[in-house]
Amino acid sequence: MTVESTAAHKPRRSAGGKTGGTGTKATGTTGTKRTTRAAKKSTDPQLVQLLTPEGERVANPEYDPYVAGITPEDLRGLYRDMVLTRRFDAEATSLQRQGELGLWASLLGQEAAQIGSGRATREDDYVFPTYREHGVAWCRGVDPTNLLGMFRGVNNGGWDPNGNNFHLYTIVIGSQALHATGYAMGITMDGADSAVIAYFGDGASSQGDVNEAFNFAAVYNAPVVFFCQNNQWAISESNEKQTRVPLYQRAQGFGFPGVRVDGNDVLASLAVTRWALDRARRGEGPALIEAFTYRMGAHTTSDDPSRYRHDDERIAWEAKDPILRLRRHLEAANHADEGFFGELEAESEALGRRVREAVRAMPDPDRFALFEHAYADGHALVDEERARFAAYQASFADAEGGQ
Amino acid sequence: MTVESTAAHKPRRSAGGKTGGTGTKATGTTGTKRTTRAAKKSTDPQLVQLLTPEGERVANPEYDPYVAGITPEDLRGLYRDMVLTRRFDAEATSLQRQGELGLWASLLGQEAAQIGSGRATREDDYVFPTYREHGVAWCRGVDPTNLLGMFRGVNNGGWDPNGNNFHLYTIVIGSQALHATGYAMGITMDGADSAVIAYFGDGASSQGDVNEAFNFAAVYNAPVVFFCQNNQWAISESNEKQTRVPLYQRAQGFGFPGVRVDGNDVLASLAVTRWALDRARRGEGPALIEAFTYRMGAHTTSDDPSRYRHDDERIAWEAKDPILRLRRHLEAANHADEGFFGELEAESEALGRRVREAVRAMPDPDRFALFEHAYADGHALVDEERARFAAYQASFADAEGGQ
Amino acid sequence: MAEKMALAKAINESLRHALETDPKVLVMGEDVGKLGGVFRVTDGLQKDFGENRVIDTPLAESGIVGTAIGLALRGYRPVVEIQFDGFVFPAYDQIVTQLAKMHARALGKVKMPVVVRIPYGGGIGAVEHHSESPEALFAHVAGLKVVSPSDASDAYWMMQQAIQSDDPVIFFEPKRRYWDKGEVDPEAIPGPLHAARVVREGTDLTLAAYGPMVKLCREVADAAAEEGRSLEIVDLRSISPIDFDTLQASVEKTRRLVVVHEAPVFFGSGAEIAARITERSFYHLEAPVLRVGGYHAPYPPARLEEEYLPDLDRVLDAVDRSLAY
Amino acid sequence: MAEKMALAKAINESLRHALETDPKVLVMGEDVGKLGGVFRVTDGLQKDFGENRVIDTPLAESGIVGTAIGLALRGYRPVVEIQFDGFVFPAYDQIVTQLAKMHARALGKVKMPVVVRIPYGGGIGAVEHHSESPEALFAHVAGLKVVSPSDASDAYWMMQQAIQSDDPVIFFEPKRRYWDKGEVDPEAIPGPLHAARVVREGTDLTLAAYGPMVKLCREVADAAAEEGRSLEIVDLRSISPIDFDTLQASVEKTRRLVVVHEAPVFFGSGAEIAARITERSFYHLEAPVLRVGGYHAPYPPARLEEEYLPDLDRVLDAVDRSLAY
Ligand SMILES: Cc1ncc(C[n+]2csc(CCOP(=O)(O)OP(=O)(O)O)c2C)c(N)n1
Ligand SMILES: Cc1ncc(C[n+]2csc(CCOP(=O)(O)OP(=O)(O)O)c2C)c(N)n1
Ligand SMILES: [Mg+2]
Ligand SMILES: [Mg+2]
């Protein structure tokens, strides 16, 4: 399967006509001095794929070793992860519609990229997510209801990042790539063999911070894997508004490898991420993984994708659905029976119910939470403002009491 | 001549031992999916060179066409440019020592990179310099004494950028790369065929802004040439603290060509820059040129390079001196006689004298200049402060007058 | 001919007018094209003026402002959109060290007619970074002008004037008022961009505000009127410069001043206003200038923002405290 | 045992002590290694503590602060150097949106013990961007602490305390005082990091200052004493929080206050101080709080900086104006 059609790389205002940075004039043909040739070669990227959309397992001598030991049970586990993540995500979307959440950023369509990469991490690894990595959070054992606090508006994150080595969601695009790199530098200093994985989107690749992170990681040879979920859209902007060439190629310019993986293939995502984490642990430094996937829903519940993209596109991608694909494989290989699917269905419903109930029971924060945690060691002005606020609040109580 | 020894690319804390992002493990060998192989190939970069340090003209089928029409007179012109630029630079350094300038950033050693690239520009092209492009300013016809105002402390730049299409010096590292890109986008919008050249250093390549500029330029296919003078040092930091792989390779990851040129070879610098500007004009988009050169002096007159580098390094580079190299060529080819060199000597001295006199005659700005040009359309607070300041100053005059 | 329209629509019309009348005007930003921006302020503009005039940019704020500077050097007049207040910071370096200083650096030989539009402020129940009021961080910086309209008519006209200005203007749009409607007369003759306006006359105390808080101040004045207190409201409109003459005249009449803004009080606009008005009108003030604004804590999650933002009661409380002197 | 040393050396000694006593302390920045920083503040540290503890970074301020945040998350206590005041802006986004807010975002579950050292202020005849005083731009941001020592002893101790603080501290070093010597006693028991200090007692008027302006205020007080006027000087030391109690006590004694800083007056520290002291001590003030500082214009070229910076005459002029009320 090739997907290049959805990743057109023509520059927007090329007066020349040639696309993609290929220097085709007579004098532009020697490859070693100029990077032209390599760039040209790789504008026709090949995805790493281990499962076709039809669920057929295809051999890949390079990455097969990373999933060699995988059992039918493991496969069912990955399937279960994806199904439950999707169920959780759907529940959150509907909770937003019911007014229980202020906003939701759905991962619909990106389950394989997230579960595959998330399951590749080791317990002592550390994850730096964006705001959409609900599936990765699931793999890390973060209680999914924890993710909902910020979308409900009761906190700005708030879970303990060190509880599951899963950092807080970061909204300012790209910032966390540097945090991940710094954390990874710390791992090296500690002499540990853990690794870090930093998630970001195709849009984020344009930010200075992400590129600085690439460079710091390369220079310090930091054990960090950059995992870019290219879901084809940054809100309303498609890939060609962010980049002239496929994103995985960016890594090369900083001196580390980049790989494009089929992000709708959970097995390939798992294998490639294991490869990258392994080499990071071994001290071979950073790698960039571009997981080629698709945001099947809106950017967030506030978004209206009909303004900027056609339905056909989504429909085409539905044929590559990550969950369907693994189900076909499981069924064809007789790795799962009706019982399994039935139980999972029930488990899904239970999860949905639990999430629904937990969200509805989530109390509004106490108003004094305004002043909590602005500082760790206290701040005189905050103390003063808190005291004034308390007196002000008390004045209402007095007034009411006095009536 | 190869110069790779001065550009060691070993990561700083590689626990693995392999250098330069080359994935050498068994599964890391297929080249199309991963960019590993291309990165590996190009860690042994070849310089574009047309004149050896000994002044011998070497053939280069790719870039020869760009200097095919060059006459002995042109060569003498390039020589004269370099000599006068060096003379000007030396004068400025000594004026700093005499206290006439507060600071000076010398270009000593970088004459060929600057004159070669500067002479490649067309009148309608636009140049965005750092703070060290005295040679480029010379090529653009900027009166060199204009450059001294900011180093003397009488202004922060102040020449008319549109007078010679030579933008003001920019001190915040990397900022001007974005201005250059925006300017180039404007050229495209105007339907003009001018081009832009943005200068910056090896250190600057680490800044987010420079990388964002690469990406904007690529996405909008803007006619901008990024000219990185890799003078081996960013103050006290050598190349391997900024980058893991040679800088010209960065371009590839953004989808445009990168070339490394011998920055001490004025002919090669001219040819490569002409190539890049030509293709930009033709609508083929940006290119990155890494001019491999050496800062023979201190970072600025405030710097003490003996704290961080050995003399041997400078001595080794002296053998590749850009001016000496062209002189050898001119002499060997009988393109210049004693008379030429003698006249140039006299012209140099005259330039030095003129600069010296101009600087000494440069008046301090009027104190009311404080308030000038903060805004183009005025600002009430500035008016108020100016009026108060005037009254305050007048109070001294009164006091003195009254004595 | 006056027409009633929402504040967001007024800006849209103003941008449209500028794009029509001056071929050098450009609109740039994330999602400003087909989507029309997340608030639809640029709705329909790309369709009518094309991708070369209404430009979807890569997701990089420093790049957006930095290339806008280059476009201005080429003679363009870019109007840049920052998607939300909290995302202006990646562009802060380009704004502070380049955009603000270029004209002075060139001793006046180049101009920087760039407008940076920032939807700002809270009250819409948004997630982190989507509700901040960072205007003080721009007002402190010489070389910038900072304005914020409070209604549709001002939004229309101030945008026209900001685009015509040869100085960079940071244009703070009160996002929670985007949907509020008001009369806009595109044939009116507007007052100066940086003039404050007395939007309600009163005798007992002056309320000074701008952007989203002007509407709140009107409600406060209504409530106070019911208690027999006559409040004057000055809509500052411009935060750099501040029209202290108009404000001073009001304060010297009412002898009391309360400044209201959403931004944190500490080092906020209210501080500058209090300091300067106290200096200008020391003997006229019956009470210290009081300030109502945000607390010295990160903007809270949505369920707490009503506690954080100035509201009717908090402003009335400050009014009471002032009148008690 | 007390020793006389330059302010820069005091910071060097303080960093050395921290590196020695806490293996989690790191020093990071451009040229902090072999060169010892452009002001030699980190001189010799890399030699003694190695490249893993004293780290030369790529030239990218956002990267420096961003990776420092990651290192702090891993349990390190990075002390980051920004080479000059004007170069902090590329890091401003990481400081404002991440460093300042991370602790609150995590509801206290992570800490951000990062010190950002910034040599600041003018008076050394430097080129553009090398002489600015951007402290107000940090003080307005909740989550940060902002301090500035005025002498060698404070430089030593405040750096110790900043490193020990679990909150991010923006540490403004008065670069023109780097070479001024003072007694440093590494065995003393220091006062609190955020306490102001009355450094000279007086009865007629209070001068409030911090960092480089404290020395100027001493000269002003000397000159005023010759004219028979007794000025009290409060060295604020901390700009966020500000020790208003100490300042208020002084002002209620002298009844007059002049605030002096190099930063532009408009939206500067003086505004906050004037507003708050006026509110706290309304009935005690005989004159409005006056402010002496920079003008609302880009920092001028070196040959004009003496006109721009507060000096003896300008402060005395403000003292006279205050006393004339
Ligand atoms: C610095 C910054 N600028 C703008 C935004 C607003 N914004 C939120 S998500 C988004 C698009 C992100 O696209 P991408 O990186 O592809 O991630 P995706 O949402 O597709 O997962 C934008 C522009 C932001 N959060 N931060
Ligand atoms: C944003 C920013 N950070 C730091 C500095 C201080 N500084 C001035 S020059 C320089 C090194 C620049 O190195 P490079 O880019 O290689 O240019 P070169 O001076 O070698 O020509 C540094 C760190 C600055 N000017 N701007
Ligand atoms: Mg995306
Ligand atoms: Mg350099």
PDB file of N, CA and C in Angstrom, chain D residues 143-168:
ATOM      1  N   GLY D 143       4.081  32.448  39.101  1.00  0.00           N
ATOM      2  CA  GLY D 143       4.827  31.195  39.031  1.00  0.00           C
ATOM      3  C   GLY D 143       6.319  31.431  39.038  1.00  0.00           C
ATOM      4  N   LEU D 144       6.722  32.640  38.708  1.00  0.00           N
ATOM      5  CA  LEU D 144       8.144  32.977  38.744  1.00  0.00           C
ATOM      6  C   LEU D 144       8.456  33.788  39.991  1.00  0.00           C
ATOM      7  N   LYS D 145       9.670  33.651  40.455  1.00  0.00           N
ATOM      8  CA  LYS D 145      10.203  34.587  41.437  1.00  0.00           C
ATOM      9  C   LYS D 145      11.313  35.373  40.765  1.00  0.00           C
ATOM     10  N   VAL D 146      11.426  36.613  41.125  1.00  0.00           N
ATOM     11  CA  VAL D 146      12.375  37.498  40.449  1.00  0.00           C
ATOM     12  C   VAL D 146      13.177  38.238  41.507  1.00  0.00           C
ATOM     13  N   VAL D 147      14.480  38.113  41.422  1.00  0.00           N
ATOM     14  CA  VAL D 147      15.329  38.787  42.420  1.00  0.00           C
ATOM     15  C   VAL D 147      16.508  39.471  41.727  1.00  0.00           C
ATOM     16  N   SER D 148      17.115  40.401  42.454  1.00  0.00           N
ATOM     17  CA  SER D 148      18.317  41.048  41.938  1.00  0.00           C
ATOM     18  C   SER D 148      19.169  41.548  43.092  1.00  0.00           C
ATOM     19  N   PRO D 149      20.361  40.983  43.253  1.00  0.00           N
ATOM     20  CA  PRO D 149      21.233  41.416  44.352  1.00  0.00           C
ATOM     21  C   PRO D 149      21.928  42.730  43.988  1.00  0.00           C
ATOM     22  N   SER D 150      22.311  43.459  45.006  1.00  0.00           N
ATOM     23  CA  SER D 150      22.987  44.735  44.742  1.00  0.00           C
ATOM     24  C   SER D 150      24.445  44.713  45.156  1.00  0.00           C
ATOM     25  N   ASP D 151      24.848  43.701  45.904  1.00  0.00           N
ATOM     26  CA  ASP D 151      26.260  43.660  46.300  1.00  0.00           C
ATOM     27  C   ASP D 151      26.758  42.221  46.374  1.00  0.00           C
ATOM     28  N   ALA D 152      28.026  42.062  46.625  1.00  0.00           N
ATOM     29  CA  ALA D 152      28.666  40.749  46.549  1.00  0.00           C
ATOM     30  C   ALA D 152      28.062  39.767  47.552  1.00  0.00           C
ATOM     31  N   SER D 153      27.827  40.226  48.760  1.00  0.00           N
ATOM     32  CA  SER D 153      27.314  39.318  49.787  1.00  0.00           C
ATOM     33  C   SER D 153      25.921  38.804  49.404  1.00  0.00           C
ATOM     34  N   ASP D 154      25.052  39.725  48.987  1.00  0.00           N
ATOM     35  CA  ASP D 154      23.729  39.290  48.534  1.00  0.00           C
ATOM     36  C   ASP D 154      23.847  38.383  47.312  1.00  0.00           C
ATOM     37  N   ALA D 155      24.762  38.716  46.431  1.00  0.00           N
ATOM     38  CA  ALA D 155      24.917  37.901  45.232  1.00  0.00           C
ATOM     39  C   ALA D 155      25.233  36.465  45.638  1.00  0.00           C
ATOM     40  N   TYR D 156      26.134  36.319  46.584  1.00  0.00           N
ATOM     41  CA  TYR D 156      26.505  34.980  47.050  1.00  0.00           C
ATOM     42  C   TYR D 156      25.308  34.268  47.680  1.00  0.00           C
ATOM     43  N   TRP D 157      24.692  34.927  48.621  1.00  0.00           N
ATOM     44  CA  TRP D 157      23.647  34.254  49.401  1.00  0.00           C
ATOM     45  C   TRP D 157      22.348  34.088  48.650  1.00  0.00           C
ATOM     46  N   MET D 158      22.003  35.107  47.885  1.00  0.00           N
ATOM     47  CA  MET D 158      20.744  34.984  47.140  1.00  0.00           C
ATOM     48  C   MET D 158      20.856  33.888  46.085  1.00  0.00           C
ATOM     49  N   MET D 159      22.064  33.705  45.545  1.00  0.00           N
ATOM     50  CA  MET D 159      22.235  32.600  44.589  1.00  0.00           C
ATOM     51  C   MET D 159      22.089  31.259  45.302  1.00  0.00           C
ATOM     52  N   GLN D 160      22.663  31.137  46.486  1.00  0.00           N
ATOM     53  CA  GLN D 160      22.460  29.903  47.262  1.00  0.00           C
ATOM     54  C   GLN D 160      20.978  29.619  47.453  1.00  0.00           C
ATOM     55  N   GLN D 161      20.278  30.654  47.852  1.00  0.00           N
ATOM     56  CA  GLN D 161      18.852  30.474  48.162  1.00  0.00           C
ATOM     57  C   GLN D 161      18.022  30.228  46.912  1.00  0.00           C
ATOM     58  N   ALA D 162      18.407  30.882  45.827  1.00  0.00           N
ATOM     59  CA  ALA D 162      17.675  30.670  44.572  1.00  0.00           C
ATOM     60  C   ALA D 162      17.834  29.224  44.130  1.00  0.00           C
ATOM     61  N   ILE D 163      19.028  28.695  44.270  1.00  0.00           N
ATOM     62  CA  ILE D 163      19.260  27.304  43.866  1.00  0.00           C
ATOM     63  C   ILE D 163      18.487  26.352  44.775  1.00  0.00           C
ATOM     64  N   GLN D 164      18.405  26.713  46.043  1.00  0.00           N
ATOM     65  CA  GLN D 164      17.669  25.847  46.967  1.00  0.00           C
ATOM     66  C   GLN D 164      16.150  25.948  46.797  1.00  0.00           C
ATOM     67  N   SER D 165      15.711  27.023  46.196  1.00  0.00           N
ATOM     68  CA  SER D 165      14.266  27.215  46.040  1.00  0.00           C
ATOM     69  C   SER D 165      13.681  26.162  45.105  1.00  0.00           C
ATOM     70  N   ASP D 166      12.517  25.672  45.463  1.00  0.00           N
ATOM     71  CA  ASP D 166      11.833  24.714  44.590  1.00  0.00           C
ATOM     72  C   ASP D 166      11.020  25.413  43.501  1.00  0.00           C
ATOM     73  N   ASP D 167      11.044  26.732  43.501  1.00  0.00           N
ATOM     74  CA  ASP D 167      10.367  27.481  42.446  1.00  0.00           C
ATOM     75  C   ASP D 167      11.404  28.041  41.470  1.00  0.00           C
ATOM     76  N   PRO D 168      10.969  28.281  40.243  1.00  0.00           N
ATOM     77  CA  PRO D 168      11.886  28.932  39.295  1.00  0.00           C
ATOM     78  C   PRO D 168      12.198  30.357  39.742  1.00  0.00           C
TER      79      PRO D 168
END
